[in-house]
mmCIF file of C-alpha atoms and ligand atoms in Angstrom:
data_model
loop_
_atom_site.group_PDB
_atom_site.id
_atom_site.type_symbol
_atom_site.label_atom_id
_atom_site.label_comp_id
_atom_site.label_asym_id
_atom_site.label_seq_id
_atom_site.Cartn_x
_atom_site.Cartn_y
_atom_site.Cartn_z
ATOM 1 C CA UNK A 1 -172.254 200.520 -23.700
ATOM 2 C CA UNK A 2 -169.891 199.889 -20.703
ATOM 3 C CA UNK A 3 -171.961 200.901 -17.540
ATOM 4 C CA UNK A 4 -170.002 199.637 -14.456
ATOM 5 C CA UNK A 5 -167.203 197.965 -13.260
ATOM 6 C CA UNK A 6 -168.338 194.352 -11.714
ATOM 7 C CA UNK A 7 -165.644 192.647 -10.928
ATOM 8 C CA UNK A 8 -161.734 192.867 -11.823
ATOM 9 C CA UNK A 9 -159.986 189.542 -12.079
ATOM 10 C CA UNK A 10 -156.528 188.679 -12.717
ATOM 11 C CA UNK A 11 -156.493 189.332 -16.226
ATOM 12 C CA UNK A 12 -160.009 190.690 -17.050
ATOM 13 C CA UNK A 13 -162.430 193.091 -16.261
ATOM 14 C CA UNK A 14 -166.022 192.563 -16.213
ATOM 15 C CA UNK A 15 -168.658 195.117 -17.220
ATOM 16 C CA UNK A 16 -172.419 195.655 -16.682
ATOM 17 C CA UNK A 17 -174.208 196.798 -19.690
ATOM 18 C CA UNK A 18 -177.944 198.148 -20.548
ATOM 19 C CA UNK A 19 -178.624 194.678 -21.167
ATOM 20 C CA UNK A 20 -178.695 192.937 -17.824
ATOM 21 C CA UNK A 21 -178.486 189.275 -19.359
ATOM 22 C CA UNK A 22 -175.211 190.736 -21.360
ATOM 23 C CA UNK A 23 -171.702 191.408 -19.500
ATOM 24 C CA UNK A 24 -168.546 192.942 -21.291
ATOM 25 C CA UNK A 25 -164.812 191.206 -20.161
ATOM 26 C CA UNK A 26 -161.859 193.173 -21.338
ATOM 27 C CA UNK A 27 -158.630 191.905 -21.264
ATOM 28 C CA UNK A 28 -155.655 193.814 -19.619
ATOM 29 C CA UNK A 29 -152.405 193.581 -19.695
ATOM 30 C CA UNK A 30 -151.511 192.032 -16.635
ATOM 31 C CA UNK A 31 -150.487 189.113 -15.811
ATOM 32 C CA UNK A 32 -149.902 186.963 -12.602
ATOM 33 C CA UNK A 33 -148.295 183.470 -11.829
ATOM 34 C CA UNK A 34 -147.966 181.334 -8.363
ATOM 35 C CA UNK A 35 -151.543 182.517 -6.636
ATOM 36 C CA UNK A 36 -150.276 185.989 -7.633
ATOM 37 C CA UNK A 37 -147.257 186.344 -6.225
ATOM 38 C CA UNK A 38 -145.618 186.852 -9.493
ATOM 39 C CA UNK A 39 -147.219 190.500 -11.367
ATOM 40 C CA UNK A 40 -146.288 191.779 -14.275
ATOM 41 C CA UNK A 41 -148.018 193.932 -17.495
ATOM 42 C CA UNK A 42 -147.358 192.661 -20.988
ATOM 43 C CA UNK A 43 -147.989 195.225 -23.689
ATOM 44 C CA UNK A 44 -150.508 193.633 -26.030
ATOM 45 C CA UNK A 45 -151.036 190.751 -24.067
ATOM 46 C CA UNK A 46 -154.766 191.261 -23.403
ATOM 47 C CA UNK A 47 -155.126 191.477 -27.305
ATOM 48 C CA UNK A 48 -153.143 188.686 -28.129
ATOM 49 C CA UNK A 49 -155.524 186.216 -25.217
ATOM 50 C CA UNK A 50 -158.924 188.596 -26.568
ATOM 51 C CA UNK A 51 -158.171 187.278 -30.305
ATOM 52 C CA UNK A 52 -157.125 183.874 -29.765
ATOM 53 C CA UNK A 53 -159.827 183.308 -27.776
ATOM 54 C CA UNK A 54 -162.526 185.027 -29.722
ATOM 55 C CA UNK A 55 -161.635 182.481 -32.310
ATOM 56 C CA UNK A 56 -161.215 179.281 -30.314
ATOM 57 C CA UNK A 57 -164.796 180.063 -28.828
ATOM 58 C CA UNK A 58 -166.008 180.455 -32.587
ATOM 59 C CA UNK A 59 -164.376 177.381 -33.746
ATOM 60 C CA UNK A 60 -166.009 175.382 -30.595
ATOM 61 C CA UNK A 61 -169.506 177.175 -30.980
ATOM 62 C CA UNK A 62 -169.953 175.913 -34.993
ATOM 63 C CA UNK A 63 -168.703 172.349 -33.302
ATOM 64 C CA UNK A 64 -171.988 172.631 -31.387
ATOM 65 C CA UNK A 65 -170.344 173.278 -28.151
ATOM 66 C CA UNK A 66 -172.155 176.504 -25.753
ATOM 67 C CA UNK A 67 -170.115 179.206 -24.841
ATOM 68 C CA UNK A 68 -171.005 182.609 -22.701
ATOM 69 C CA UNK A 69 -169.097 183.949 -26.076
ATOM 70 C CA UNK A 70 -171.426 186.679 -28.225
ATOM 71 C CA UNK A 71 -169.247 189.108 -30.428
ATOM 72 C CA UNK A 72 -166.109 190.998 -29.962
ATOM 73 C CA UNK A 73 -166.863 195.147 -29.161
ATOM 74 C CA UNK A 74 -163.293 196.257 -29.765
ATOM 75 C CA UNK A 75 -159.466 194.568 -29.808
ATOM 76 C CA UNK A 76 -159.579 193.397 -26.198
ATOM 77 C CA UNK A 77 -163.336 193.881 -25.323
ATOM 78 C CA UNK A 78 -165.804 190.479 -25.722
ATOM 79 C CA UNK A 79 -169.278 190.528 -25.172
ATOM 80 C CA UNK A 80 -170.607 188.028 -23.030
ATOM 81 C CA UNK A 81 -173.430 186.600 -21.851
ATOM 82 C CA UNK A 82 -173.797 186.779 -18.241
ATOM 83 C CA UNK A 83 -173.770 183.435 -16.410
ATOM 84 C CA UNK A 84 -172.946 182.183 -12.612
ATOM 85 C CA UNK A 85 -169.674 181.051 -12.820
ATOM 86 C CA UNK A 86 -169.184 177.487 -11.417
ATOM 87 C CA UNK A 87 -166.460 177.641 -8.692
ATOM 88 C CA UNK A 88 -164.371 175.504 -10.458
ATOM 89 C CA UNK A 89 -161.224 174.925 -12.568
ATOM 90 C CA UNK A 90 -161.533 172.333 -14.735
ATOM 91 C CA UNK A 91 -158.064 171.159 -15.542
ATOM 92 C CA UNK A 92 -157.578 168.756 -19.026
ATOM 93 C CA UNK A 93 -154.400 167.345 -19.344
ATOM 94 C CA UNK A 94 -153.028 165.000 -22.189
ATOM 95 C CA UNK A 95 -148.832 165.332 -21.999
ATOM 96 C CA UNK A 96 -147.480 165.770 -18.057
ATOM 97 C CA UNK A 97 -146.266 168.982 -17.267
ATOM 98 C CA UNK A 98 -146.547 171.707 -14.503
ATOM 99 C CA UNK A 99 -148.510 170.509 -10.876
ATOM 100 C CA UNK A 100 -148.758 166.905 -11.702
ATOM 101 C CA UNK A 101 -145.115 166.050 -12.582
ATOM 102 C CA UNK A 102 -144.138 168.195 -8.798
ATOM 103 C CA UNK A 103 -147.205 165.934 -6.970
ATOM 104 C CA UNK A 104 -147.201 162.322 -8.772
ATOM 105 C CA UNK A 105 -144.221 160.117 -9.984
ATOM 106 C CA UNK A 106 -145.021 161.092 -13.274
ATOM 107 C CA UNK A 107 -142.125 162.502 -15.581
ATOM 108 C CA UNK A 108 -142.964 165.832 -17.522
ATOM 109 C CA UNK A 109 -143.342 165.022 -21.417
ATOM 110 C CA UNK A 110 -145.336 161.714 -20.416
ATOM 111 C CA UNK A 111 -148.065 161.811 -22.679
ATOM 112 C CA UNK A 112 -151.344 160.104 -21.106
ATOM 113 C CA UNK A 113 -153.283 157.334 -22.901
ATOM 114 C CA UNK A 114 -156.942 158.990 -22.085
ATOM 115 C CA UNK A 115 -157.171 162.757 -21.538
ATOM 116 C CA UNK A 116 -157.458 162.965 -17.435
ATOM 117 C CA UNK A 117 -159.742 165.561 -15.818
ATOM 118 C CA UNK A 118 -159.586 166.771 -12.407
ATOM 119 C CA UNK A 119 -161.389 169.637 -10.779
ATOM 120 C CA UNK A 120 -159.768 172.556 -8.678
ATOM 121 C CA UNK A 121 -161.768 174.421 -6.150
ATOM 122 C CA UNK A 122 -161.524 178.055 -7.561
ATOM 123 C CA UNK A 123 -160.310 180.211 -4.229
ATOM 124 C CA UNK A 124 -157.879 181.993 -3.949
ATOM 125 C CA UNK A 125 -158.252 182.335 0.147
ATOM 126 C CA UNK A 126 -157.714 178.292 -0.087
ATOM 127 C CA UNK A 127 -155.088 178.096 -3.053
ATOM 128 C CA UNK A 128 -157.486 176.139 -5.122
ATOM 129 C CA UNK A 129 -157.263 172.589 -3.724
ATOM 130 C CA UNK A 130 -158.069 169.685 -6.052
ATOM 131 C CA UNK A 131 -161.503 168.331 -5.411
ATOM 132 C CA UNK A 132 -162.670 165.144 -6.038
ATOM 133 C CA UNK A 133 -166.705 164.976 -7.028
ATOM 134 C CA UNK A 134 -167.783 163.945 -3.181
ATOM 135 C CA UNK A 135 -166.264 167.095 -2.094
ATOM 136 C CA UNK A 136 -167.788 169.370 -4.754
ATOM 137 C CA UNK A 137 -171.005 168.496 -4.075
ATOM 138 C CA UNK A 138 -170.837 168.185 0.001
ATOM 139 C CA UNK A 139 -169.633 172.037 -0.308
ATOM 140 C CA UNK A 140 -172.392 172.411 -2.763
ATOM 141 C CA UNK A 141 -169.825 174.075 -5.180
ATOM 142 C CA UNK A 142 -171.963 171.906 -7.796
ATOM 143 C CA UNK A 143 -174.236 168.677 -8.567
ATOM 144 C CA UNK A 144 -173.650 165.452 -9.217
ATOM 145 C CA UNK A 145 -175.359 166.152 -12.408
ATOM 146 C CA UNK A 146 -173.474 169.226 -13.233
ATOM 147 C CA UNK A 147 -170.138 167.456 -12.519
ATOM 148 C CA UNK A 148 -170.920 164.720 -14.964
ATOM 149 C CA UNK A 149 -171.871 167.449 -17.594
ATOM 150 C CA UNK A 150 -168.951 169.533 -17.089
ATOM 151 C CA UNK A 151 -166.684 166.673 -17.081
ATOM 152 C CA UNK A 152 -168.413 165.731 -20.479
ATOM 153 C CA UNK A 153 -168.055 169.157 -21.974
ATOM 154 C CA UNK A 154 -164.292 169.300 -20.990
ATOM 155 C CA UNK A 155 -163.690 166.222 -23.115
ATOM 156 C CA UNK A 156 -165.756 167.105 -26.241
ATOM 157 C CA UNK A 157 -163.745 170.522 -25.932
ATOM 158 C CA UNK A 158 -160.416 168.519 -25.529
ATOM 159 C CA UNK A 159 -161.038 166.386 -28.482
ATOM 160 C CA UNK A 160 -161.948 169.554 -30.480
ATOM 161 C CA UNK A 161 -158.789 171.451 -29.432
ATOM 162 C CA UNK A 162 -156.467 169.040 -30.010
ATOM 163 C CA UNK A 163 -156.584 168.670 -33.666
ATOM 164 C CA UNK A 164 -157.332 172.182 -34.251
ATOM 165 C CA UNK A 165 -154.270 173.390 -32.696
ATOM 166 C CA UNK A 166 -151.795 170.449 -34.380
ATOM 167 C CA UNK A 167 -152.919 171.564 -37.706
ATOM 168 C CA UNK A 168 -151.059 174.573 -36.423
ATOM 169 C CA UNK A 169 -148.375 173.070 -35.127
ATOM 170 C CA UNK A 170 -149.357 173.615 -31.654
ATOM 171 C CA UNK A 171 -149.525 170.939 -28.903
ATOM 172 C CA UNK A 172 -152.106 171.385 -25.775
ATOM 173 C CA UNK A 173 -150.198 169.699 -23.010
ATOM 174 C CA UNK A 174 -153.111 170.892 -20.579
ATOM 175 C CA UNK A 175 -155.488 173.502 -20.324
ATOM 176 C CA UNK A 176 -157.944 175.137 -17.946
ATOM 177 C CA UNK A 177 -161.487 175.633 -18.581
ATOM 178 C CA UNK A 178 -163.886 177.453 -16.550
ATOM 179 C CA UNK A 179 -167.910 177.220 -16.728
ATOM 180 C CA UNK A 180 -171.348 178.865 -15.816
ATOM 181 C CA UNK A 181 -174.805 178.758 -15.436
ATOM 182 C CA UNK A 182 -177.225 180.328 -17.204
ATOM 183 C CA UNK A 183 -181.094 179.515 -17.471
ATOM 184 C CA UNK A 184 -180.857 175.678 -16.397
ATOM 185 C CA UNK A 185 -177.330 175.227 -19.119
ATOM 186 C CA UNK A 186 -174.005 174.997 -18.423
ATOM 187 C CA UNK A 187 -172.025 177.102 -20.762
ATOM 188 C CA UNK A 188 -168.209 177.285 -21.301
ATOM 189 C CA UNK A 189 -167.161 180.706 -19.560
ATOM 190 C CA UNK A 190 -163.940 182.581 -18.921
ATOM 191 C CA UNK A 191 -161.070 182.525 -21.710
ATOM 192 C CA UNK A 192 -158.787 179.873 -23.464
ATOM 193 C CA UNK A 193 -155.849 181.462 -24.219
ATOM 194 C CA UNK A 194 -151.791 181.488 -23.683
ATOM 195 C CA UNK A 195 -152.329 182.209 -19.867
ATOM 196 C CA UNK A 196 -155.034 179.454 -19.512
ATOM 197 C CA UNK A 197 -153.405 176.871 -21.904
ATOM 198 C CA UNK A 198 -149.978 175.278 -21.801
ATOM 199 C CA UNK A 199 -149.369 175.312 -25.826
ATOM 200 C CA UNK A 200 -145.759 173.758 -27.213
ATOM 201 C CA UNK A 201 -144.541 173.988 -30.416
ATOM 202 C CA UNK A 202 -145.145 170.549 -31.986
ATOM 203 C CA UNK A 203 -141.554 170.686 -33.891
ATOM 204 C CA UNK A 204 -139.021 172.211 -30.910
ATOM 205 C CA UNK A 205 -141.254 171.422 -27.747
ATOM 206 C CA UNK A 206 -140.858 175.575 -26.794
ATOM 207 C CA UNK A 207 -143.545 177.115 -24.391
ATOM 208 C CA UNK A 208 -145.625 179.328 -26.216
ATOM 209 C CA UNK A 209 -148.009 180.058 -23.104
ATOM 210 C CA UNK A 210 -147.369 181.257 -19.673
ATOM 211 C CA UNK A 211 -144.856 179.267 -18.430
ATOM 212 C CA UNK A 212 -142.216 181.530 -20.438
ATOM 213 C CA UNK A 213 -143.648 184.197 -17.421
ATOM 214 C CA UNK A 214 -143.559 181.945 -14.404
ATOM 215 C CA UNK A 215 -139.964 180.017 -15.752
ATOM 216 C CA UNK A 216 -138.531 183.741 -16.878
ATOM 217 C CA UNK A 217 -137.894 180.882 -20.153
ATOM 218 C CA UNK A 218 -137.722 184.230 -22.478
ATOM 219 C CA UNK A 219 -139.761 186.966 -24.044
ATOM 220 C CA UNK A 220 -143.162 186.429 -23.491
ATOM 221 C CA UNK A 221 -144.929 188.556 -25.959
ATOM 222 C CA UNK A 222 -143.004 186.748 -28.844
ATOM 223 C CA UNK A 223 -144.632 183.811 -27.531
ATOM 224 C CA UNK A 224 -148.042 184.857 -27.546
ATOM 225 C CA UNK A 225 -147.413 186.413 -31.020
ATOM 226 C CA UNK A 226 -146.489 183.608 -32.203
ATOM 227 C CA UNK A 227 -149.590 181.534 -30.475
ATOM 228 C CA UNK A 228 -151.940 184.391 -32.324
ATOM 229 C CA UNK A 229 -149.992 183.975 -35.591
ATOM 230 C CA UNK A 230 -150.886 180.373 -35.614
ATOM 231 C CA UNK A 231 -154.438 181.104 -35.133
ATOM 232 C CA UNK A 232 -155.669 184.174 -36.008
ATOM 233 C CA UNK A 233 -153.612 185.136 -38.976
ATOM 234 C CA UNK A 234 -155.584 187.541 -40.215
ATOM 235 C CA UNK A 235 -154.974 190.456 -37.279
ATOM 236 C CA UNK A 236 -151.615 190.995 -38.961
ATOM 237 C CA UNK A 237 -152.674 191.543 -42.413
HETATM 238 N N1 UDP B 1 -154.156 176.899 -14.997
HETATM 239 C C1 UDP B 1 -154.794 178.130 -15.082
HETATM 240 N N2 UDP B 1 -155.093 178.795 -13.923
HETATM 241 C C2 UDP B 1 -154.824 178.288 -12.696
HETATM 242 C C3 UDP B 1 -154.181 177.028 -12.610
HETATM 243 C C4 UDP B 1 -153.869 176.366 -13.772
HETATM 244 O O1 UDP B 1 -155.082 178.607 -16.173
HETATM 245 O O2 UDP B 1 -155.137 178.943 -11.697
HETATM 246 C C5 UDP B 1 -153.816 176.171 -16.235
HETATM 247 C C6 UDP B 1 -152.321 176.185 -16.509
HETATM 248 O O3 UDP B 1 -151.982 177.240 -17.365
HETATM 249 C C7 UDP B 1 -152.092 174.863 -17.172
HETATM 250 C C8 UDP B 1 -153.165 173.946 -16.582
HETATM 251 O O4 UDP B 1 -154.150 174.815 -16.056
HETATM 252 O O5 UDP B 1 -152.306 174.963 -18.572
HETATM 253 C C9 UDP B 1 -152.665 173.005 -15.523
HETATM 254 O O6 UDP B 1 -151.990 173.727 -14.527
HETATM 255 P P1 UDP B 1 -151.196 173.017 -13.355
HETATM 256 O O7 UDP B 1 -152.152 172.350 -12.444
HETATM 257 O O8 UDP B 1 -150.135 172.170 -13.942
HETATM 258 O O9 UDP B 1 -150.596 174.193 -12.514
HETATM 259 P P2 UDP B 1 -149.227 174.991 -12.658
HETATM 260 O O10 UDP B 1 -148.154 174.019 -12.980
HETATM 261 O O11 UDP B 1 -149.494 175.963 -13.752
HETATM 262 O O12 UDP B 1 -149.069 175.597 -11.311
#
């Protein structure tokens, strides 16, 4: 199925296949922190991110929400349709924590009346500046139009999360979402998982996410267990 090797990300590989609208993304076991200057692999990390996000994108695609999301080919192997990613992370916040509580007078825990979006300029050469929507579109990094449909999507996907995740004891501090193009839509792309999500538990407050890798705050893999006991139960029956 796999015929070559497209592009290798941080934490995923992307795959051609005989299908030229269809691309595979595996998840390794790597993972990277601060612009990556932090490395390290995690045994059953990819598998842990594949699953939980294999079901997140299920639970958002029967809320009516599009996602580049098709069928999972293996543990850590998703099917995907190909789109042209939009240069942008799409950050959703709802509690303070992480970049905002080191760049605004705002203490971490704070939790924010409206969910507040904000748009990072996804380069690595340029250590993904925050953009505001005049920028975005004078670097032609997107419309106007697809701004205001992106920032629209990020909310309904917010909204969805949030509950979804407290039945399970979980609490989604912020998140990062990443989109694409394909055929005149915008689709939800990329993964939402324990590196892309800042996920607490909702009785002690823990990390269960990356920050236990960038804040050395303890074993890492228990963390993501834990994340992927919450929501996908049934890979440990
Ligand atoms: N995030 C991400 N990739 C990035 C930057 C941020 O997945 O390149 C996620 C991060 O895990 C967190 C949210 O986006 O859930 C907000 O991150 P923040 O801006 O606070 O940056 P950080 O404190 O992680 O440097």
């Amino acid at each position: 199925m796999k015929k070559e090797q497209l592009y290798s990300g941080k934490a995923k590989t992307i795959y051609s296949t005989e299908d030229p609208e269809v691309f595979i993304a595996e998840f390794r076991n790597s993972l990277t922190a601060f612009n990556g200057e932090k490395k390290a692999e995690a045994e059953k990390k990819g598998f842990y991110n594949a699953q939980i996000s294999k079901k997140i994108f299920e639970m958002l695609e029967a809320n009516g929400v599009k996602t580049h999301y098709i069928k999972m080919l293996s543990d850590i192997e998703m099917l995907v349709k190909k789109v042209e990613i939009v240069k942008l992370e799409v950050i959703v916040r709802n509690i303070a924590a992480g970049s905002i509580t080191r760049k605004y007078p705002v203490k971490e825990g704070t939790v924010f009346e409206c969910p507040i979006i904000s748009f990072d300029y996804k380069s690595d050469e340029f250590g993904d500046p925050m953009l505001n929507d005049d920028i975005a579109v004078a670097l032609g990094i997107a419309t106007r139009k697809e701004l205001e449909t992106i920032r629209k999507l990020a909310l309904r996907i917010n909204e969805l999360l949030v509950p979804y995740l407290d039945e399970r004891e979980i609490k989604l501090p912020d998140f990062k979402l990443e989109f694409g193009r394909q055929g005149g839509e915008i689709l939800l792309a990329d993964e939402i998982s324990c590196d892309t999500c800042r996920f607490w538990d909702k009785k002690t407050g823990e990390s269960l996410d990356k920050d236990v890798f960038r804040f050395d705050k303890g074993d890492l893999l228990k963390a993501y267990e834990e994340v992927a006991r919450r929501i996908v139960p049934e890979i440990f029956e």
